[in-house]
N, CA, C and O of each residue as an XYZ file, in Angstrom:
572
protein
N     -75.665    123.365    183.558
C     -74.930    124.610    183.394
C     -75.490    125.422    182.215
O     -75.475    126.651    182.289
N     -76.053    124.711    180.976
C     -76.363    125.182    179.962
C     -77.696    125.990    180.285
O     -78.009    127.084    179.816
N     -78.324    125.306    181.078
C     -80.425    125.853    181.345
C     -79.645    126.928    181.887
O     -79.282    127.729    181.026
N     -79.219    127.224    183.251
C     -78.922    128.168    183.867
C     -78.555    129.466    183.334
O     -78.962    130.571    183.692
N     -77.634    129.132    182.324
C     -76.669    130.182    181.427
C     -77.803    130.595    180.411
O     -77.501    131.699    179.957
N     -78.843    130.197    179.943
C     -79.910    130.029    179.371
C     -81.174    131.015    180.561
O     -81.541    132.092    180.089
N     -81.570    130.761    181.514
C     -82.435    131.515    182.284
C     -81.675    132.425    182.184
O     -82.272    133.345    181.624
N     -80.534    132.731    182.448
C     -79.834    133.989    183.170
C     -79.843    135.258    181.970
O     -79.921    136.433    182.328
N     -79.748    134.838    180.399
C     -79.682    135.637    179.329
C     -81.179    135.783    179.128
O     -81.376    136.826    178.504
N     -82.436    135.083    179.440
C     -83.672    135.379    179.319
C     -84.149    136.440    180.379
O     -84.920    137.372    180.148
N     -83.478    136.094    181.740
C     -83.845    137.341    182.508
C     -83.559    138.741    182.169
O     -84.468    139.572    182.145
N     -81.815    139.171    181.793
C     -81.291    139.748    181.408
C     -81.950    140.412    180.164
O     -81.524    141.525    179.856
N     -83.005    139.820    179.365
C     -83.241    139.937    178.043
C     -84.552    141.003    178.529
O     -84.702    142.211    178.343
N     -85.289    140.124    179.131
C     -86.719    140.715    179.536
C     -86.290    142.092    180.409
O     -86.812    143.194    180.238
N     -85.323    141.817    181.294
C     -85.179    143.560    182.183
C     -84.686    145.246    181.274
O     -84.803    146.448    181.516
N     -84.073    144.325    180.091
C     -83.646    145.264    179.213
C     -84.644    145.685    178.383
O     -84.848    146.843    178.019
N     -85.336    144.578    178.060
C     -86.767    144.868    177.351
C     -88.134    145.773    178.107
O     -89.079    146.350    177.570
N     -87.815    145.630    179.386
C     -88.921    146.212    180.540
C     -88.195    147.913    180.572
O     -88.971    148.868    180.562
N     -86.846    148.119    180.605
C     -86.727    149.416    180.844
C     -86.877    149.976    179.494
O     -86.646    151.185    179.459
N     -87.315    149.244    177.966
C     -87.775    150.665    176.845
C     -88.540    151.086    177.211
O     -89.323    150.572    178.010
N     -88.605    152.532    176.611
C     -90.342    153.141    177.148
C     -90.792    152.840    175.872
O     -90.075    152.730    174.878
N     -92.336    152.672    175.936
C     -93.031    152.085    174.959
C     -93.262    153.719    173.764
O     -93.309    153.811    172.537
N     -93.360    154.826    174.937
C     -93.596    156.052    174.124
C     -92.874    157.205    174.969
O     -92.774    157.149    176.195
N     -92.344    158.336    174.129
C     -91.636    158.935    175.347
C     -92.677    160.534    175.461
O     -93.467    160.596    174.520
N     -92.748    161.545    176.274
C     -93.348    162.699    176.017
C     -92.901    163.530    175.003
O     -91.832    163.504    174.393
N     -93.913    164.316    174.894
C     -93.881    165.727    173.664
C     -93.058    166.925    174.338
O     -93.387    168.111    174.335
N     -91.999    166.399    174.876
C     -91.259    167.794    175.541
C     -89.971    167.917    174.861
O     -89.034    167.120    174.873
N     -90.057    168.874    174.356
C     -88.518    169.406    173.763
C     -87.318    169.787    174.792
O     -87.033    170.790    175.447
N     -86.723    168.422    174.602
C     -85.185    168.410    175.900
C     -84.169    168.099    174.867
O     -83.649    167.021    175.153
N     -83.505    168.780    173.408
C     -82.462    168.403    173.339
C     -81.383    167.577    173.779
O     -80.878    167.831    174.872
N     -80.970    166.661    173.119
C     -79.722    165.907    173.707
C     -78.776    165.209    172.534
O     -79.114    164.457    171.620
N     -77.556    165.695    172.868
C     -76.326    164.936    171.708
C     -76.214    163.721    172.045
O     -75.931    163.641    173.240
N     -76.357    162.175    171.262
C     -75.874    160.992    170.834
C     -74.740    160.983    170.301
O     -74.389    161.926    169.592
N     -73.852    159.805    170.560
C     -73.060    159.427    170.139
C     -73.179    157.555    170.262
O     -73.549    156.776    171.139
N     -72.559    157.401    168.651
C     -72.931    155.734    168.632
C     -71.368    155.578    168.662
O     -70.492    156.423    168.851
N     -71.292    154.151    168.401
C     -70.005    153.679    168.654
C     -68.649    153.929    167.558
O     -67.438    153.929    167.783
N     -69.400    154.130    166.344
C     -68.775    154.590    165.358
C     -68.599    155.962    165.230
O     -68.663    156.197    164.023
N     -68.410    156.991    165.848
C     -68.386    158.158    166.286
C     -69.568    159.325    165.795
O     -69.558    160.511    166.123
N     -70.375    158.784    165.096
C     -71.679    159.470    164.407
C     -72.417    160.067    165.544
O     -72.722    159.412    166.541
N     -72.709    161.354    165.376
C     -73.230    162.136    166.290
C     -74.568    162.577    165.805
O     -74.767    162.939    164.645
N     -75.706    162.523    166.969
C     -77.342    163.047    166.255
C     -77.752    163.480    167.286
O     -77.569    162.963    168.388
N     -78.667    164.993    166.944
C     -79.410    165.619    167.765
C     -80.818    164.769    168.289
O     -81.731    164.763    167.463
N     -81.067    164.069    169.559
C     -82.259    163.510    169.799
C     -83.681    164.432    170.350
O     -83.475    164.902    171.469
N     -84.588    164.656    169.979
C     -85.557    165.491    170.771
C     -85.212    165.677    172.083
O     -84.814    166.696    172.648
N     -85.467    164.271    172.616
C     -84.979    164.312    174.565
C     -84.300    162.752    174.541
O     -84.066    161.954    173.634
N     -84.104    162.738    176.050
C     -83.031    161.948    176.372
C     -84.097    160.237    176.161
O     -83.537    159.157    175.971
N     -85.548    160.388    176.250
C     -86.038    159.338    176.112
C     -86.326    158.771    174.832
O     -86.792    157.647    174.643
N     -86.005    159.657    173.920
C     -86.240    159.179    172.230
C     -84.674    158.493    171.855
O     -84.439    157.566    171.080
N     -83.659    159.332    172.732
C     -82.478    158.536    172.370
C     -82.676    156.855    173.124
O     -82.258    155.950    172.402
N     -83.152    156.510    174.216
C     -83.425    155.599    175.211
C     -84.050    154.265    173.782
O     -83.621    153.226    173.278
N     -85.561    155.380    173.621
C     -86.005    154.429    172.813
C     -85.312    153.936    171.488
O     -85.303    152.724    171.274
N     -84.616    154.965    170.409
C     -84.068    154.548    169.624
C     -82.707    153.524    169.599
O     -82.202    152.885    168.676
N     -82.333    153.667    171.083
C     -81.302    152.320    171.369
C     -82.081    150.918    171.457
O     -81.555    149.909    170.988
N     -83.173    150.881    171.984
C     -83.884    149.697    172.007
C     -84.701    149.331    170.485
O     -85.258    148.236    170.413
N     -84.739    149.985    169.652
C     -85.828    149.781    168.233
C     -84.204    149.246    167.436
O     -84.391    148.232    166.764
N     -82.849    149.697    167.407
C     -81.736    149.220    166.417
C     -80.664    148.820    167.338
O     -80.614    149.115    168.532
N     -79.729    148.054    166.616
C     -78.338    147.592    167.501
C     -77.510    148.868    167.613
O     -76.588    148.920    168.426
N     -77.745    149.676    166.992
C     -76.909    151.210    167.539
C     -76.646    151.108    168.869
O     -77.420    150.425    169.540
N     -75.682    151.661    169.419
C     -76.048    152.120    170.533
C     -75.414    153.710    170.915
O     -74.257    154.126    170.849
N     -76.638    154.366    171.321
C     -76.340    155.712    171.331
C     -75.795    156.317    172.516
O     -76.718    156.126    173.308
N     -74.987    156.863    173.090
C     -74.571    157.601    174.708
C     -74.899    159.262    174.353
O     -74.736    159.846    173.281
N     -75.311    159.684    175.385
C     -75.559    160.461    175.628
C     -74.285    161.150    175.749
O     -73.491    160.655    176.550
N     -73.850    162.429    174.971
C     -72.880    163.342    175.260
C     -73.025    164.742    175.752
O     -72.240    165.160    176.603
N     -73.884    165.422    175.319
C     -74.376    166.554    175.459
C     -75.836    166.874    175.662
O     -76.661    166.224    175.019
N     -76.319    168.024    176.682
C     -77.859    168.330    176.582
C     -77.308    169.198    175.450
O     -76.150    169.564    175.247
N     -78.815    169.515    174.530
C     -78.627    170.719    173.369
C     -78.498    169.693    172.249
O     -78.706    168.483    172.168
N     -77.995    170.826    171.256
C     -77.977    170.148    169.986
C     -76.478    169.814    169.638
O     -75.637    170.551    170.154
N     -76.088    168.901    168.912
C     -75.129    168.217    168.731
C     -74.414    169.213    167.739
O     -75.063    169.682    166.804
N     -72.771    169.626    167.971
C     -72.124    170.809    167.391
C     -72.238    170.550    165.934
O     -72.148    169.405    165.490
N     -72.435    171.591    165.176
C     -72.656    171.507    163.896
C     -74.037    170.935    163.508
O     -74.224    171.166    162.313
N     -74.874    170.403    163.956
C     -76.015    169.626    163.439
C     -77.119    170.678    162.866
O     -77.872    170.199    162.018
N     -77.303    171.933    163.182
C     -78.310    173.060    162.854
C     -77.737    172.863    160.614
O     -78.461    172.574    159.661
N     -76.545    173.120    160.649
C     -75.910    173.407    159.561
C     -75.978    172.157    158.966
O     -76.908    172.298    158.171
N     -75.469    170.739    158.830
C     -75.780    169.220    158.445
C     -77.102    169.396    157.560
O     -77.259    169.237    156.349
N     -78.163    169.844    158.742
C     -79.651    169.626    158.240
C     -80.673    170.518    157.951
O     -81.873    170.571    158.221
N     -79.489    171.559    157.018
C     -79.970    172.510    156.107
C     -80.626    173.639    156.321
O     -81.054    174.471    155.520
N     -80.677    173.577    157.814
C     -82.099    174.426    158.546
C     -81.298    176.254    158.379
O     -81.817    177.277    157.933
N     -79.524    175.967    159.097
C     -79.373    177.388    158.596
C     -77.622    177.787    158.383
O     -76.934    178.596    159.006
N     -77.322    177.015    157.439
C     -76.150    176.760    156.848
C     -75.066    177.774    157.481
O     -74.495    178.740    156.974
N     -74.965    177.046    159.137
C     -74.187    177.914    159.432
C     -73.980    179.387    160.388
O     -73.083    179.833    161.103
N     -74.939    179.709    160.084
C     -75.264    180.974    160.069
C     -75.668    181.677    161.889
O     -76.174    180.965    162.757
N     -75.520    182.270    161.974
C     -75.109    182.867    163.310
C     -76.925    183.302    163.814
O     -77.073    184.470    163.455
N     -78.066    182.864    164.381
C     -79.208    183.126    164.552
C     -79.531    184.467    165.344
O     -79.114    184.838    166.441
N     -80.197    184.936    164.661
C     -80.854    186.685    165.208
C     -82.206    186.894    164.731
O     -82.368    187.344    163.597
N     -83.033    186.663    165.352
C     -84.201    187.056    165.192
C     -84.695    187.908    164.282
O     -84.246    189.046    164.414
N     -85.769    187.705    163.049
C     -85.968    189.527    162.388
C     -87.254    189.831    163.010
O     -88.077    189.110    163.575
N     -87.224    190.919    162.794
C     -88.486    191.697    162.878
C     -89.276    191.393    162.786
O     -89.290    191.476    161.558
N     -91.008    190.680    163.220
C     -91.934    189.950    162.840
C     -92.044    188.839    162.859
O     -93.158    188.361    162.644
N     -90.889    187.966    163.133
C     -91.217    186.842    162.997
C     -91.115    186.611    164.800
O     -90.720    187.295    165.745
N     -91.575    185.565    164.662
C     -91.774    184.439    165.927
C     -90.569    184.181    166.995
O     -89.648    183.369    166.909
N     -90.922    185.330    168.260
C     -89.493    185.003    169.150
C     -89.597    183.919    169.885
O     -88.444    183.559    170.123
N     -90.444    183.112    170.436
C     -90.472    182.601    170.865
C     -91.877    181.057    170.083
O     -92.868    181.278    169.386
N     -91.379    179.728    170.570
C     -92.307    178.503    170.392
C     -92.128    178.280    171.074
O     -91.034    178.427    171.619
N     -93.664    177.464    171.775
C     -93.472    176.106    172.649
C     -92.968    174.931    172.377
O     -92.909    174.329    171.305
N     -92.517    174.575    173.698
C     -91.848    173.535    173.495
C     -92.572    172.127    173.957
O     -92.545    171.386    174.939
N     -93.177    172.185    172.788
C     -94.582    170.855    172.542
C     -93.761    169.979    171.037
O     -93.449    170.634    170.042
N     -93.558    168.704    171.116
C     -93.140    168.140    169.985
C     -94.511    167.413    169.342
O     -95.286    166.508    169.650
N     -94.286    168.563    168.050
C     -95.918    168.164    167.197
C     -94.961    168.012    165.787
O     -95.013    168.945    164.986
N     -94.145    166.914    165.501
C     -93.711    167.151    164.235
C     -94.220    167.133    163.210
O     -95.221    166.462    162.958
N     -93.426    168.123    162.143
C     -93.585    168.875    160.773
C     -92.834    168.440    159.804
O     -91.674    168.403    160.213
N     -92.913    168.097    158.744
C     -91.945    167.657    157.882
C     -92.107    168.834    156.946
O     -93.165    169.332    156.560
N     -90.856    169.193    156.647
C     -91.287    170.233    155.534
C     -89.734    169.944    154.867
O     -88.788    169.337    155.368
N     -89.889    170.839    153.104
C     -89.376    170.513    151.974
C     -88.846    172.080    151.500
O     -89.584    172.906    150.962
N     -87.101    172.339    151.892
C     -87.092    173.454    150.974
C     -86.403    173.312    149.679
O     -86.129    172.216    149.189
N     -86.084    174.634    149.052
C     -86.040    174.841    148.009
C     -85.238    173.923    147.088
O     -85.504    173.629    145.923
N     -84.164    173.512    147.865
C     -83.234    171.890    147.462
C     -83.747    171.137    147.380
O     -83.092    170.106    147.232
N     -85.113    171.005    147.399
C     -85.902    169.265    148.202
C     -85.452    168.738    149.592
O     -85.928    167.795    150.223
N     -84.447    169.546    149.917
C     -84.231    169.032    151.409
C     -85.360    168.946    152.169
O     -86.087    169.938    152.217
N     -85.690    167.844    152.844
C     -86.536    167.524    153.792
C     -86.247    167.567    155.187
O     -85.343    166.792    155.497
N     -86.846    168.389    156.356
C     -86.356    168.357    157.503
C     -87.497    168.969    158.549
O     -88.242    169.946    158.467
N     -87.250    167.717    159.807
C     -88.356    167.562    160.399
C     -88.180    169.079    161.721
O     -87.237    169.498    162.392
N     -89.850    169.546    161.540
C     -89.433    171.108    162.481
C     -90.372    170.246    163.979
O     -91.326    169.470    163.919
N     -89.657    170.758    165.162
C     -90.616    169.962    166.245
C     -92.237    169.994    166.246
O     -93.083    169.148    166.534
N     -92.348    172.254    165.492
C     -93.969    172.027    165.501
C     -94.121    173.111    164.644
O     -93.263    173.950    164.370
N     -95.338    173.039    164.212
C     -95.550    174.040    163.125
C     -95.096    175.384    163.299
O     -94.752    175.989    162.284
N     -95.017    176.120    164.724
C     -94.162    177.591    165.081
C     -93.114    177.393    164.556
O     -92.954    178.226    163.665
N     -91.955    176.435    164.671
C     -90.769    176.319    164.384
C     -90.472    176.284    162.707
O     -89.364    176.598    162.273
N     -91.671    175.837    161.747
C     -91.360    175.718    160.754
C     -91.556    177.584    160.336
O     -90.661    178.239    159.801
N     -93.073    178.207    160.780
C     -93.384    179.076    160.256
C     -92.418    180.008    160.604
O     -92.396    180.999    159.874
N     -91.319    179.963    161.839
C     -90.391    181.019    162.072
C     -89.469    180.825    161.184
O     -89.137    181.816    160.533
N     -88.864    179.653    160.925
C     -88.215    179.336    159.675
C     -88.437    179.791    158.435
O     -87.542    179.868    157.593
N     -89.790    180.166    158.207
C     -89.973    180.741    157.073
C     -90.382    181.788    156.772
O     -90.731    182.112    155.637
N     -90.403    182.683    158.058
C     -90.387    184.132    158.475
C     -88.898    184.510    158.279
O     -88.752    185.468    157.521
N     -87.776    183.990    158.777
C     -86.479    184.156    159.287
C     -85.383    183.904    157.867
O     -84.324    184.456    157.570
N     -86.113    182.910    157.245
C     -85.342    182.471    155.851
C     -86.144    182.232    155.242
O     -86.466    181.050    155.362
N     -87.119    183.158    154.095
C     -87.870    183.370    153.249
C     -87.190    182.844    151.836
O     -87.861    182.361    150.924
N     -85.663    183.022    151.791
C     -84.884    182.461    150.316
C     -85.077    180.843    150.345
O     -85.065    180.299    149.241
N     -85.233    180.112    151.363
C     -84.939    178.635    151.459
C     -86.499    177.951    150.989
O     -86.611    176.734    150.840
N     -87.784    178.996    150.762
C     -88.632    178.308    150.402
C     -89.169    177.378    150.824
O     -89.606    176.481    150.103
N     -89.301    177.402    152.856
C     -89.987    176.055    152.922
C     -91.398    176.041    152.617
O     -92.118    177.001    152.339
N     -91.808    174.332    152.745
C     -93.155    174.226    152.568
C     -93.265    172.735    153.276
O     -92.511    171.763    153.208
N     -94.602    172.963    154.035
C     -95.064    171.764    154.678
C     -95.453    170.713    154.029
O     -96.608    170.731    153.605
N     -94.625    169.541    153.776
C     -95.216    168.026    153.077
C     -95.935    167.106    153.783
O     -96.575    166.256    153.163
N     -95.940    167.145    155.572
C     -96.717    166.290    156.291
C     -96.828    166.793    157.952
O     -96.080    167.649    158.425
N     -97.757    166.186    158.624
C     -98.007    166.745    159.989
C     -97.448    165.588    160.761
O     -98.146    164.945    161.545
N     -95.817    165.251    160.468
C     -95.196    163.653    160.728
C     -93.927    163.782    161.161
O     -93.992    164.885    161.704
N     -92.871    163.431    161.288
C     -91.525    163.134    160.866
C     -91.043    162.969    159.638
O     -91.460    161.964    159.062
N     -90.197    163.732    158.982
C     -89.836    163.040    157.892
C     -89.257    161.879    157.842
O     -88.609    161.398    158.771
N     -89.479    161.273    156.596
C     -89.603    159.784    156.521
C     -87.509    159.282    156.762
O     -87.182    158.172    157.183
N     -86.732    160.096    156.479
C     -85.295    160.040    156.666
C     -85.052    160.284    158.073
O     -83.943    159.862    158.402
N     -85.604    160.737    158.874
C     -84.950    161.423    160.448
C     -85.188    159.969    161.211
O     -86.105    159.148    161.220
N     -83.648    160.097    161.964
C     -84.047    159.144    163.253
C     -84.590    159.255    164.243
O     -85.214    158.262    164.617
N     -84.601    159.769    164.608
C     -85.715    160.510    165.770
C     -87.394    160.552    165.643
O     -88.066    161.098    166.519
């Protein structure tokens, strides 16, 4: 009874282990997480949340496509603030995930998907002082 109960959690182990993806694509698909403790995080796409359930014991559900309510404001990008395009800057990025880590004027660190996204950021909010620290993730983001 014991081997059996024993194969049956090794199978179980390996099928769960076979559906991580080893890497997910560079496509920007927003999606809201939710772990069990009610902590909510914006994931790139639905396969970075996939993978980040398999890398920690978290476990994340999927609640929302988009970004998770309030999360723009959390992570300093625009405290809040109601988005309108200015003049000159960048209406549009692709949606290619080439992450950017950049550092504003707080030292806040926060990862932009790709360098358009940072430089509109710093077309759009020139007071926040960003500046590029790496062509990476920042070293704090789960994602």
């Amino acid at each position: 009874m014991k081997f059996s109960a024993l194969i049956a959690l090794s199978v179980a182990t390996a099928v769960a282990q076979a559906a991580c993806p080893q890497k997910c694509p560079s496509v920007i698909d927003y999606v809201c997480g939710q772990n069990s403790q009610g902590i909510q995080h914006t994931f790139v796409n639905e396969c970075a949340m996939t993978l980040k359930n398999c890398q920690i014991s978290h476990e994340w559900t999927l609640i929302s496509r988009g970004y998770c309510a309030g999360d723009l404001s959390k992570r300093g990008l625009f405290d809040g603030e109601i988005l309108f395009p200015q003049p000159g800057c960048a209406q549009y990025c692709p949606d290619v995930l080439h992450p950017v880590c950049a550092k504003n004027k707080d030292g806040k660190e926060v990862t932009f998907a790709n360098s358009c996204h940072l430089t509109t950021a710093v077309c759009e909010y020139p007071s926040m002082n960003w500046t590029q620290i790496s062509s990476r993730t920042c070293s704090g983001d789960l994602n």
